[in-house]
Amino acid sequence: MLTPVVDDDGAPFWEYAAQGELRIQACADCGELRFPPRPCCPHCRSFATEWRRVAGRGRVWSYVLPHPPLLPDYAEQAPYNVVLVELTDAPRIRLVGNLVSEPGARLDSVPVERIRIGARVQVVFTATGLPQWVLERP
Amino acid sequence: MAVLKDATAIVGIGQTPFAKQLPEAERALACRAILAALDDAGIAPDEVDALASYTMEETDEVEVAKALGLGDLTFFSKVGYGGGGSCATVAHLAAAIATGQATVGVAWRSRKRGSGPRPWKNTTAQLPTPAQWTRPYGLLRPADEIAMLARRHMHEYGTTRDHLFNVALACRNRANQNPAAIMYDRPLTREMYMNSRWISEPLCLFDNCLETDGALACVLVSTERARDCRRPPVYVHSAAQGLPAQHHGMVNYWNDDPLTGPAWTAARHLWKHADLTPDDIDVAQIYDAFTALIPLSLEGYGFCGRGEGGAFTEGGALEIGGRLPLNTSGGGLSEAYVHGFNLITEGVRQLRGTSTAQVPGAATCLVTAGEGVPTSALLLRN
């Protein structure tokens, strides 16, 4: 499986994720959240940054079901879902992820017919610290 | 102030054959396409003093100029973001010529995607850091990235697979009229479309462009110089690039409204500097790496309202004789996928009256580059 190639701006996201925390970069001056991480606030141009813990609840904004040909590790689990989750407590902050039956489960572990736009989801983390999502009402 | 409007004209176009696999290398294909375009214009290679292409183009200007015996170059430019750069190459040349930086410009694209490697097959070693937010989850290919927007468009606006089929069919019908098209002898039916394999649901095989080897080029000069050329000039009436605020290439998921992409930004500038409106456009060549880009682009360029792009395709609107004949050489879906450059050359043929699927009396044509990435567009007229 592909692992994130981390840059300086994104490193804190992955460090918190490895500890089981979903944190989003925020401006330490004006407080606006931003994603993906970057060095400067697009609202007030401040370089002061903090990482704000969020509840990790969201709704499925959209999803796709990739089919092969794919990279071998992914082809083996296809068709699987990739979801775009919009955070409940931070509209406009959206995270690409996978909807799974439990942390670390296969990418195809949730039946396709259970996936719909608007479904409420909750963040979980794999053993390696990759955020994933489970349905709030499985 | 120098004005771009109708100050320059495309006077030559050239291309190689299109195929899944061509024996020659990209550099040789580029040279052949450029020489064909110069011959079409009736301009000698040593008169060329400007070049423009894409950053993804592997044949650089030094090698091309050396191989073809071009003159001293005083302008050269490369535009980023893959298929978003097609129309911008012409726009850059037009600006250079209109402001006196050069006199004869050539834009080109040579690509062996049919027989070459797929970029999304790159391993982590080549993975760019923006991909950390998408690729680990299996959003690996451009089709996966655009399918996410397509699904949302379907959810919000009732866009259907039949709408996407209308796009694929219009392109295929035009390719069936074009002997140079890869899909010239391969008609498409609704049954074939609906029964085809999925690539990334909701996008199926026929929602995806072809993988093609081939090269194309066009020649640009001032309107004054164009009068002496071999072919009737096709004027660059308006040109624009577009990179919207808070855009993130391919995965435009993190701005306020992911369904309004770069097309909207380019369109505002394009129409602002034109004497034309969408109602005045006779034929359109709209970037079609995926069928789902067409509804988004139809909305972005103002042919219909937000959310109406799917419904716009109904009733044969995109066919010859319809409201907006689309991709009349077959486009990326059915002629060849060479990062959209074939859409430019087909726009020129329509305005010369020499298309294999000619729109009677076509006098204006919109050509667009890839929606979903920082993009560009041209309004051409004869």
XYZ file of C-alpha atoms in Angstrom:
520
model
C 0.000 0.000 0.000
C 1.119 3.552 -0.611
C 2.123 5.446 2.500
C 1.921 9.225 2.842
C 4.987 11.100 1.606
C 5.045 13.700 4.340
C 6.223 17.292 3.929
C 7.061 19.816 6.658
C 3.608 21.403 6.591
C 1.776 18.093 6.822
C 4.019 16.324 9.339
C 2.051 17.360 12.461
C -1.153 15.920 10.961
C 0.464 12.507 10.672
C 2.190 12.735 14.063
C -1.138 13.414 15.795
C -2.846 10.722 13.694
C -0.250 8.199 14.873
C -1.401 9.024 18.422
C -5.045 8.507 17.461
C -5.944 12.183 17.246
C -7.502 14.000 14.326
C -6.127 17.513 14.336
C -6.539 20.165 11.664
C -4.174 23.048 11.067
C -5.536 26.404 12.231
C -4.290 29.963 12.152
C -3.042 30.931 15.618
C -3.982 34.568 14.905
C -7.395 34.584 13.199
C -8.405 31.037 14.099
C -9.451 29.912 10.584
C -8.963 26.223 9.867
C -7.179 25.236 6.675
C -6.614 22.006 4.792
C -4.362 20.733 3.297
C -1.711 22.226 5.604
C 0.458 25.081 4.326
C 2.826 27.640 5.833
C 0.654 30.759 5.714
C -2.996 31.546 6.532
C -4.888 32.414 3.314
C -7.313 34.591 5.313
C -4.980 36.848 7.333
C -1.514 35.869 6.001
C -0.231 34.997 9.445
C 2.488 32.344 9.738
C 1.440 31.461 13.290
C 0.014 27.953 13.317
C -1.689 25.653 15.770
C -3.188 22.182 15.439
C -6.766 22.049 16.669
C -8.317 18.789 17.756
C -11.655 18.154 16.041
C -14.423 15.750 17.012
C -13.758 13.525 14.013
C -17.393 13.387 12.981
C -18.439 14.017 9.427
C -20.718 13.261 6.529
C -19.889 11.577 3.260
C -19.702 14.387 0.665
C -19.032 12.006 -2.223
C -17.456 8.622 -2.914
C -16.025 6.521 -5.729
C -15.514 2.805 -6.261
C -12.241 2.189 -8.127
C -11.958 -1.005 -10.176
C -8.773 -2.562 -11.660
C -6.387 -1.992 -13.325
C -4.880 -0.581 -10.138
C -1.649 -0.948 -8.176
C -1.481 -4.596 -6.986
C -2.214 -3.965 -3.275
C -5.275 -1.947 -4.195
C -6.410 -4.213 -7.048
C -6.534 -7.096 -4.553
C -9.180 -5.236 -2.513
C -11.110 -3.716 -5.433
C -13.749 -2.633 -5.916
C -13.272 -0.648 -2.731
C -14.597 2.719 -1.647
C -12.840 6.046 -1.379
C -14.918 8.643 0.437
C -14.632 12.396 0.771
C -15.773 13.300 4.275
C -16.883 16.806 5.228
C -16.279 17.463 8.939
C -19.427 18.245 10.936
C -17.725 20.812 13.139
C -15.711 22.344 10.291
C -17.625 22.703 7.051
C -15.317 23.074 4.010
C -12.713 20.882 5.705
C -12.951 17.661 3.744
C -10.772 14.579 4.076
C -10.243 11.802 1.576
C -10.414 8.418 3.248
C -11.940 4.973 3.280
C -15.144 3.768 4.894
C -14.331 0.537 6.750
C -16.161 -1.868 9.086
C -13.562 -1.414 11.844
C -10.106 0.140 12.196
C -7.608 -1.533 9.889
C -10.251 -3.539 8.017
C -10.028 -4.096 4.267
C -10.980 -1.199 2.001
C -13.941 -3.229 0.738
C -15.195 -4.216 4.199
C -18.336 -2.041 4.054
C -20.945 -3.309 1.568
C -21.393 -0.878 -1.309
C -25.137 -0.586 -0.695
C -24.437 0.840 2.773
C -22.545 3.821 1.350
C -24.450 6.971 0.518
C -23.796 10.686 0.301
C -24.779 12.341 3.564
C -24.098 9.275 5.733
C -22.755 10.171 9.185
C -19.278 8.821 9.857
C -16.746 8.779 12.690
C -12.971 8.790 12.398
C -10.881 5.771 13.485
C -7.192 5.063 13.015
C -5.230 2.113 11.664
C -2.319 0.662 13.637
C 0.024 2.743 11.467
C -1.887 5.956 12.118
C -3.858 6.352 8.922
C -7.262 7.966 9.549
C -10.231 5.892 8.371
C -13.980 6.236 8.790
C -16.727 4.013 10.174
C -20.475 4.517 9.829
C -22.035 6.070 12.957
C -24.973 3.673 12.534
C -23.465 0.455 11.235
C -1.790 49.132 -24.698
C -1.460 46.148 -27.017
C -4.736 44.291 -27.402
C -4.938 40.547 -27.889
C -8.350 40.542 -29.595
C -7.952 39.299 -33.181
C -4.340 40.543 -33.229
C -3.009 37.098 -34.106
C -4.162 34.129 -36.142
C -3.508 30.424 -36.419
C -2.313 29.876 -39.990
C -0.973 26.327 -39.910
C -1.852 23.032 -38.279
C -0.115 19.676 -38.472
C -0.284 16.247 -36.925
C 1.136 12.731 -37.079
C -1.051 9.639 -37.296
C -2.746 8.681 -34.016
C -2.366 5.122 -32.736
C -2.083 3.030 -29.601
C 1.542 2.508 -30.566
C 3.750 4.424 -32.996
C 7.326 3.309 -33.730
C 8.953 6.748 -33.619
C 10.059 8.538 -30.444
C 8.290 11.618 -29.088
C 10.978 13.958 -30.439
C 10.663 12.639 -33.980
C 6.873 12.821 -33.773
C 7.099 16.430 -32.544
C 9.358 17.363 -35.449
C 7.007 15.779 -37.980
C 3.950 17.565 -36.584
C 5.723 20.940 -36.499
C 7.032 20.588 -40.059
C 3.539 19.639 -41.242
C 2.081 22.725 -39.547
C 4.713 25.032 -41.066
C 4.129 23.526 -44.501
C 0.380 24.034 -44.030
C 1.069 27.705 -43.296
C 3.602 28.109 -46.097
C 6.225 29.384 -43.654
C 9.868 28.253 -43.667
C 11.247 26.700 -40.449
C 14.011 29.291 -40.168
C 11.384 32.020 -39.794
C 10.133 30.574 -36.480
C 11.239 32.724 -33.526
C 8.849 31.557 -30.779
C 7.936 28.183 -29.274
C 5.415 27.170 -26.647
C 4.492 23.817 -25.180
C 3.571 22.048 -21.960
C 5.840 21.440 -18.967
C 4.988 17.756 -19.357
C 6.348 17.882 -22.926
C 9.520 15.811 -23.070
C 10.833 17.365 -26.303
C 12.297 20.663 -25.168
C 12.646 23.781 -27.258
C 16.423 23.530 -27.575
C 16.206 20.078 -29.148
C 13.250 20.947 -31.362
C 14.845 24.166 -32.618
C 18.115 22.387 -33.333
C 16.524 19.432 -35.100
C 14.273 21.536 -37.317
C 16.747 24.284 -38.152
C 14.619 27.010 -36.623
C 15.909 30.584 -36.526
C 17.002 32.541 -33.462
C 14.271 32.208 -30.840
C 13.263 35.341 -28.929
C 10.345 33.809 -26.995
C 9.783 30.377 -25.480
C 7.294 29.291 -22.890
C 6.050 26.174 -21.151
C 2.726 25.828 -19.400
C 2.121 23.529 -16.460
C -0.637 21.219 -15.303
C -0.891 18.700 -18.125
C -4.034 19.041 -20.168
C -4.758 22.426 -18.624
C -1.965 23.886 -20.702
C -3.164 23.226 -24.250
C -4.891 26.508 -25.063
C -2.429 28.480 -22.957
C 0.412 27.560 -25.335
C -1.433 29.429 -28.081
C -2.352 32.219 -25.664
C 1.291 32.731 -24.700
C 2.358 32.898 -28.349
C -0.473 35.304 -29.132
C 0.620 37.602 -26.317
C 4.257 37.421 -27.420
C 3.435 38.222 -31.045
C 0.915 40.945 -30.176
C 3.516 42.676 -28.012
C 6.326 42.371 -30.507
C 8.416 39.765 -28.720
C 8.258 37.413 -31.707
C 6.779 37.098 -35.198
C 6.232 33.393 -35.949
C 5.235 31.072 -33.113
C 4.804 27.317 -32.971
C 2.954 25.434 -30.242
C 3.093 21.661 -30.063
C 2.452 18.534 -28.039
C 4.002 15.136 -28.637
C 3.032 12.244 -26.441
C 3.393 8.481 -26.257
C 0.769 7.708 -23.673
C -0.587 4.760 -25.661
C 2.627 2.769 -25.436
C 4.246 4.611 -22.517
C 3.923 4.307 -18.737
C 0.955 5.538 -16.694
C 1.939 8.304 -14.260
C -0.349 6.966 -11.524
C 1.669 3.726 -11.493
C 4.559 5.628 -9.939
C 5.581 4.245 -6.587
C 6.068 6.208 -3.386
C 9.507 7.309 -4.544
C 7.931 9.549 -7.161
C 4.793 10.387 -5.204
C 4.506 14.171 -4.836
C 3.695 15.359 -1.332
C 0.218 16.738 -2.216
C -0.665 13.105 -2.935
C -0.281 12.296 0.793
C -3.890 13.471 1.223
C -5.350 11.222 -1.486
C -3.190 8.390 -2.845
C -2.742 6.270 0.321
C -6.529 5.793 0.326
C -6.534 4.360 -3.169
C -7.545 7.496 -5.043
C -4.826 6.620 -7.528
C -5.812 7.723 -11.015
C -7.245 10.839 -12.625
C -10.425 8.834 -13.281
C -10.818 8.233 -9.527
C -10.271 11.900 -8.756
C -12.821 13.175 -11.287
C -15.340 10.423 -10.465
C -15.606 11.963 -6.982
C -16.860 15.222 -8.504
C -19.072 13.340 -10.984
C -20.814 11.436 -8.168
C -21.469 14.662 -6.269
C -22.819 16.356 -9.411
C -25.174 13.419 -9.918
C -26.304 13.661 -6.287
C -26.879 17.419 -6.263
C -28.347 17.913 -9.732
C -29.726 14.608 -10.954
C -27.076 14.198 -13.615
C -27.330 10.632 -14.943
C -25.210 8.060 -16.708
C -27.387 8.713 -19.762
C -26.134 12.298 -19.728
C -22.546 11.066 -19.684
C -23.418 8.607 -22.454
C -24.716 11.531 -24.540
C -21.240 13.047 -24.311
C -19.448 9.812 -25.181
C -21.843 9.180 -28.083
C -21.468 12.660 -29.606
C -17.689 12.286 -29.573
C -17.860 8.774 -30.998
C -20.323 9.785 -33.731
C -17.923 12.519 -34.857
C -14.964 10.118 -34.725
C -16.935 7.770 -36.971
C -16.826 10.592 -39.575
C -13.079 11.215 -39.130
C -10.682 8.732 -40.805
C -7.800 10.033 -38.639
C -9.627 9.107 -35.435
C -8.611 5.989 -33.537
C -12.308 5.088 -33.159
C -13.183 5.875 -36.807
C -14.603 2.423 -37.520
C -15.971 1.652 -34.037
C -19.559 2.859 -33.479
C -20.834 3.135 -29.900
C -24.292 2.118 -28.675
C -26.100 2.793 -25.424
C -26.070 -0.936 -24.704
C -22.281 -1.075 -25.105
C -21.914 1.922 -22.803
C -24.234 0.653 -20.065
C -22.724 -2.851 -20.129
C -19.080 -1.792 -20.207
C -16.780 -2.420 -17.284
C -16.368 0.116 -14.509
C -13.154 2.069 -14.210
C -14.112 4.093 -11.161
C -17.815 4.108 -10.370
C -19.710 6.133 -11.476
C -17.343 6.292 -14.481
C -17.177 3.344 -16.890
C -14.777 2.462 -19.691
C -16.417 4.774 -22.233
C -16.287 7.746 -19.863
C -12.500 7.708 -20.190
C -10.291 9.123 -22.934
C -8.083 7.048 -25.188
C -4.448 6.247 -24.511
C -2.690 7.563 -27.591
C 0.672 8.012 -29.302
C 0.796 11.071 -31.527
C 1.853 14.681 -31.959
C 0.242 17.914 -33.127
C 1.336 21.479 -33.764
C 0.003 24.837 -34.872
C 1.580 28.025 -36.221
C 0.645 31.497 -35.049
C 1.484 34.860 -36.659
C 0.181 38.426 -36.508
C -3.082 39.142 -38.301
C -1.163 41.330 -40.709
C 1.283 38.572 -41.571
C -1.553 36.032 -41.777
C -2.864 37.657 -44.962
C 0.179 36.345 -46.838
C -0.148 32.762 -45.647
C -1.327 29.746 -47.610
C -4.557 29.154 -45.675
C -7.321 31.455 -44.468
C -6.475 32.791 -40.986
C -8.288 31.654 -37.868
C -8.166 34.550 -35.417
C -7.449 34.250 -31.701
C -10.345 36.406 -30.578
C -9.936 35.888 -26.839
C -7.739 33.773 -24.590
C -7.583 33.069 -20.887
C -5.967 30.948 -18.227
C -7.720 30.020 -15.002
C -6.424 28.968 -11.576
C -9.171 29.665 -9.037
C -8.655 30.726 -5.445
C -7.930 27.812 -3.102
C -7.681 25.401 -6.030
C -5.906 22.056 -5.534
C -4.994 20.354 -8.827
C -7.226 17.452 -9.940
C -8.776 17.144 -6.481
C -10.527 20.486 -6.229
C -12.100 19.259 -3.004
C -10.969 21.921 -0.565
C -12.315 25.201 -1.821
C -15.752 26.485 -0.863
C -17.417 24.918 -3.886
C -15.591 21.987 -5.490
C -18.036 21.854 -8.418
C -16.920 25.272 -9.670
C -13.443 24.594 -10.943
C -10.913 26.376 -13.143
C -13.347 26.621 -16.085
C -15.321 29.271 -14.212
C -12.220 31.389 -13.653
C -11.012 31.110 -17.253
C -14.509 31.775 -18.609
C -14.938 35.066 -16.768
C -11.805 36.474 -18.372
C -12.480 34.886 -21.760
C -15.931 36.452 -22.208
C -14.960 39.760 -20.619
C -12.455 40.369 -23.412
C -14.632 39.059 -26.239
C -17.249 40.570 -28.525
C -19.049 37.227 -28.297
C -21.300 35.508 -25.757
C -21.966 31.789 -25.336
C -25.034 32.219 -27.581
C -22.740 33.262 -30.439
C -20.686 30.054 -30.394
C -21.281 27.776 -33.389
C -19.187 24.791 -32.327
C -17.180 23.818 -29.233
C -14.117 21.669 -28.605
C -14.288 21.005 -24.860
C -11.579 19.068 -23.055
C -12.841 15.539 -22.549
C -10.347 13.427 -20.657
C -13.558 12.221 -18.969
C -17.189 12.629 -20.039
C -17.975 14.135 -16.630
C -15.807 17.163 -17.429
C -18.279 18.234 -20.135
C -21.253 19.082 -17.873
C -18.887 20.922 -15.519
C -17.367 22.859 -18.441
C -20.730 23.646 -20.070
C -21.723 25.274 -16.788
C -18.362 26.957 -16.270
C -18.267 28.523 -19.730
C -21.836 29.736 -19.386
C -23.713 27.588 -21.906
C -26.188 26.715 -19.148
C -26.780 27.412 -15.477
C -25.098 25.786 -12.498
C -26.249 22.173 -12.249
C -27.780 22.130 -15.738
C -24.781 20.629 -17.541
C -26.207 17.121 -17.565
C -29.623 18.129 -18.855
C -27.961 20.317 -21.516
C -26.744 17.145 -23.267
C -30.295 15.887 -23.874
C -32.102 15.920 -27.229
C -28.986 15.678 -29.373
C -27.697 19.074 -28.222
C -24.072 18.036 -28.689
C -24.562 16.429 -32.124
C -24.178 18.120 -35.521
C -27.305 20.249 -35.934
C -27.748 20.438 -32.161
C -27.523 23.429 -29.873
C -23.745 23.120 -29.424
C -21.945 20.589 -31.671
C -19.133 19.144 -29.538
C -15.649 17.790 -30.222
C -16.236 17.378 -33.925
C -13.102 15.338 -34.626
C -14.013 12.878 -31.876
C -12.144 14.614 -29.052
C -9.992 12.914 -26.466
C -12.663 10.284 -25.972
C -12.710 8.984 -29.547
C -10.176 10.710 -31.842
C -6.965 10.809 -29.801
C -5.896 11.911 -26.351
C -2.863 14.130 -26.830
C -3.498 16.416 -23.871
C -6.207 18.254 -25.764
C -4.111 19.642 -28.589
C -6.323 17.919 -31.169
C -9.172 20.114 -29.941
C -7.228 23.198 -31.081
C -6.484 21.823 -34.547
C -10.094 20.717 -34.972
C -11.279 24.176 -33.991
C -9.106 25.549 -36.790
C -10.483 23.040 -39.311
C -14.067 23.965 -38.397
C -13.361 27.644 -39.037
C -11.603 26.827 -42.297
C -14.624 24.753 -43.309
C -12.542 21.585 -43.660
C -13.699 19.394 -40.774
C -14.819 15.844 -41.539
C -17.912 16.732 -39.481
C -18.313 20.293 -40.652
C -20.822 22.529 -38.900
C -22.318 24.512 -41.797
C -21.155 28.105 -41.748
C -19.225 27.765 -38.479
C -17.704 31.168 -37.713
C -16.902 30.884 -33.992
C -15.440 28.092 -31.884
C -14.679 27.706 -28.187
C -11.685 25.499 -27.404
C -10.950 24.573 -23.812
C -8.181 22.862 -21.891
C -8.617 20.470 -19.003
C -11.187 21.317 -16.350
C -10.068 20.081 -12.918
C -6.539 21.474 -13.266
C -5.275 25.033 -13.778
C -6.719 25.522 -17.245
C -6.941 27.713 -20.325
C -9.311 28.449 -23.208
C -9.492 30.121 -26.601
C -12.233 31.791 -28.565
C -11.454 31.356 -32.248
C -13.224 33.028 -35.178
C -12.740 33.247 -38.923
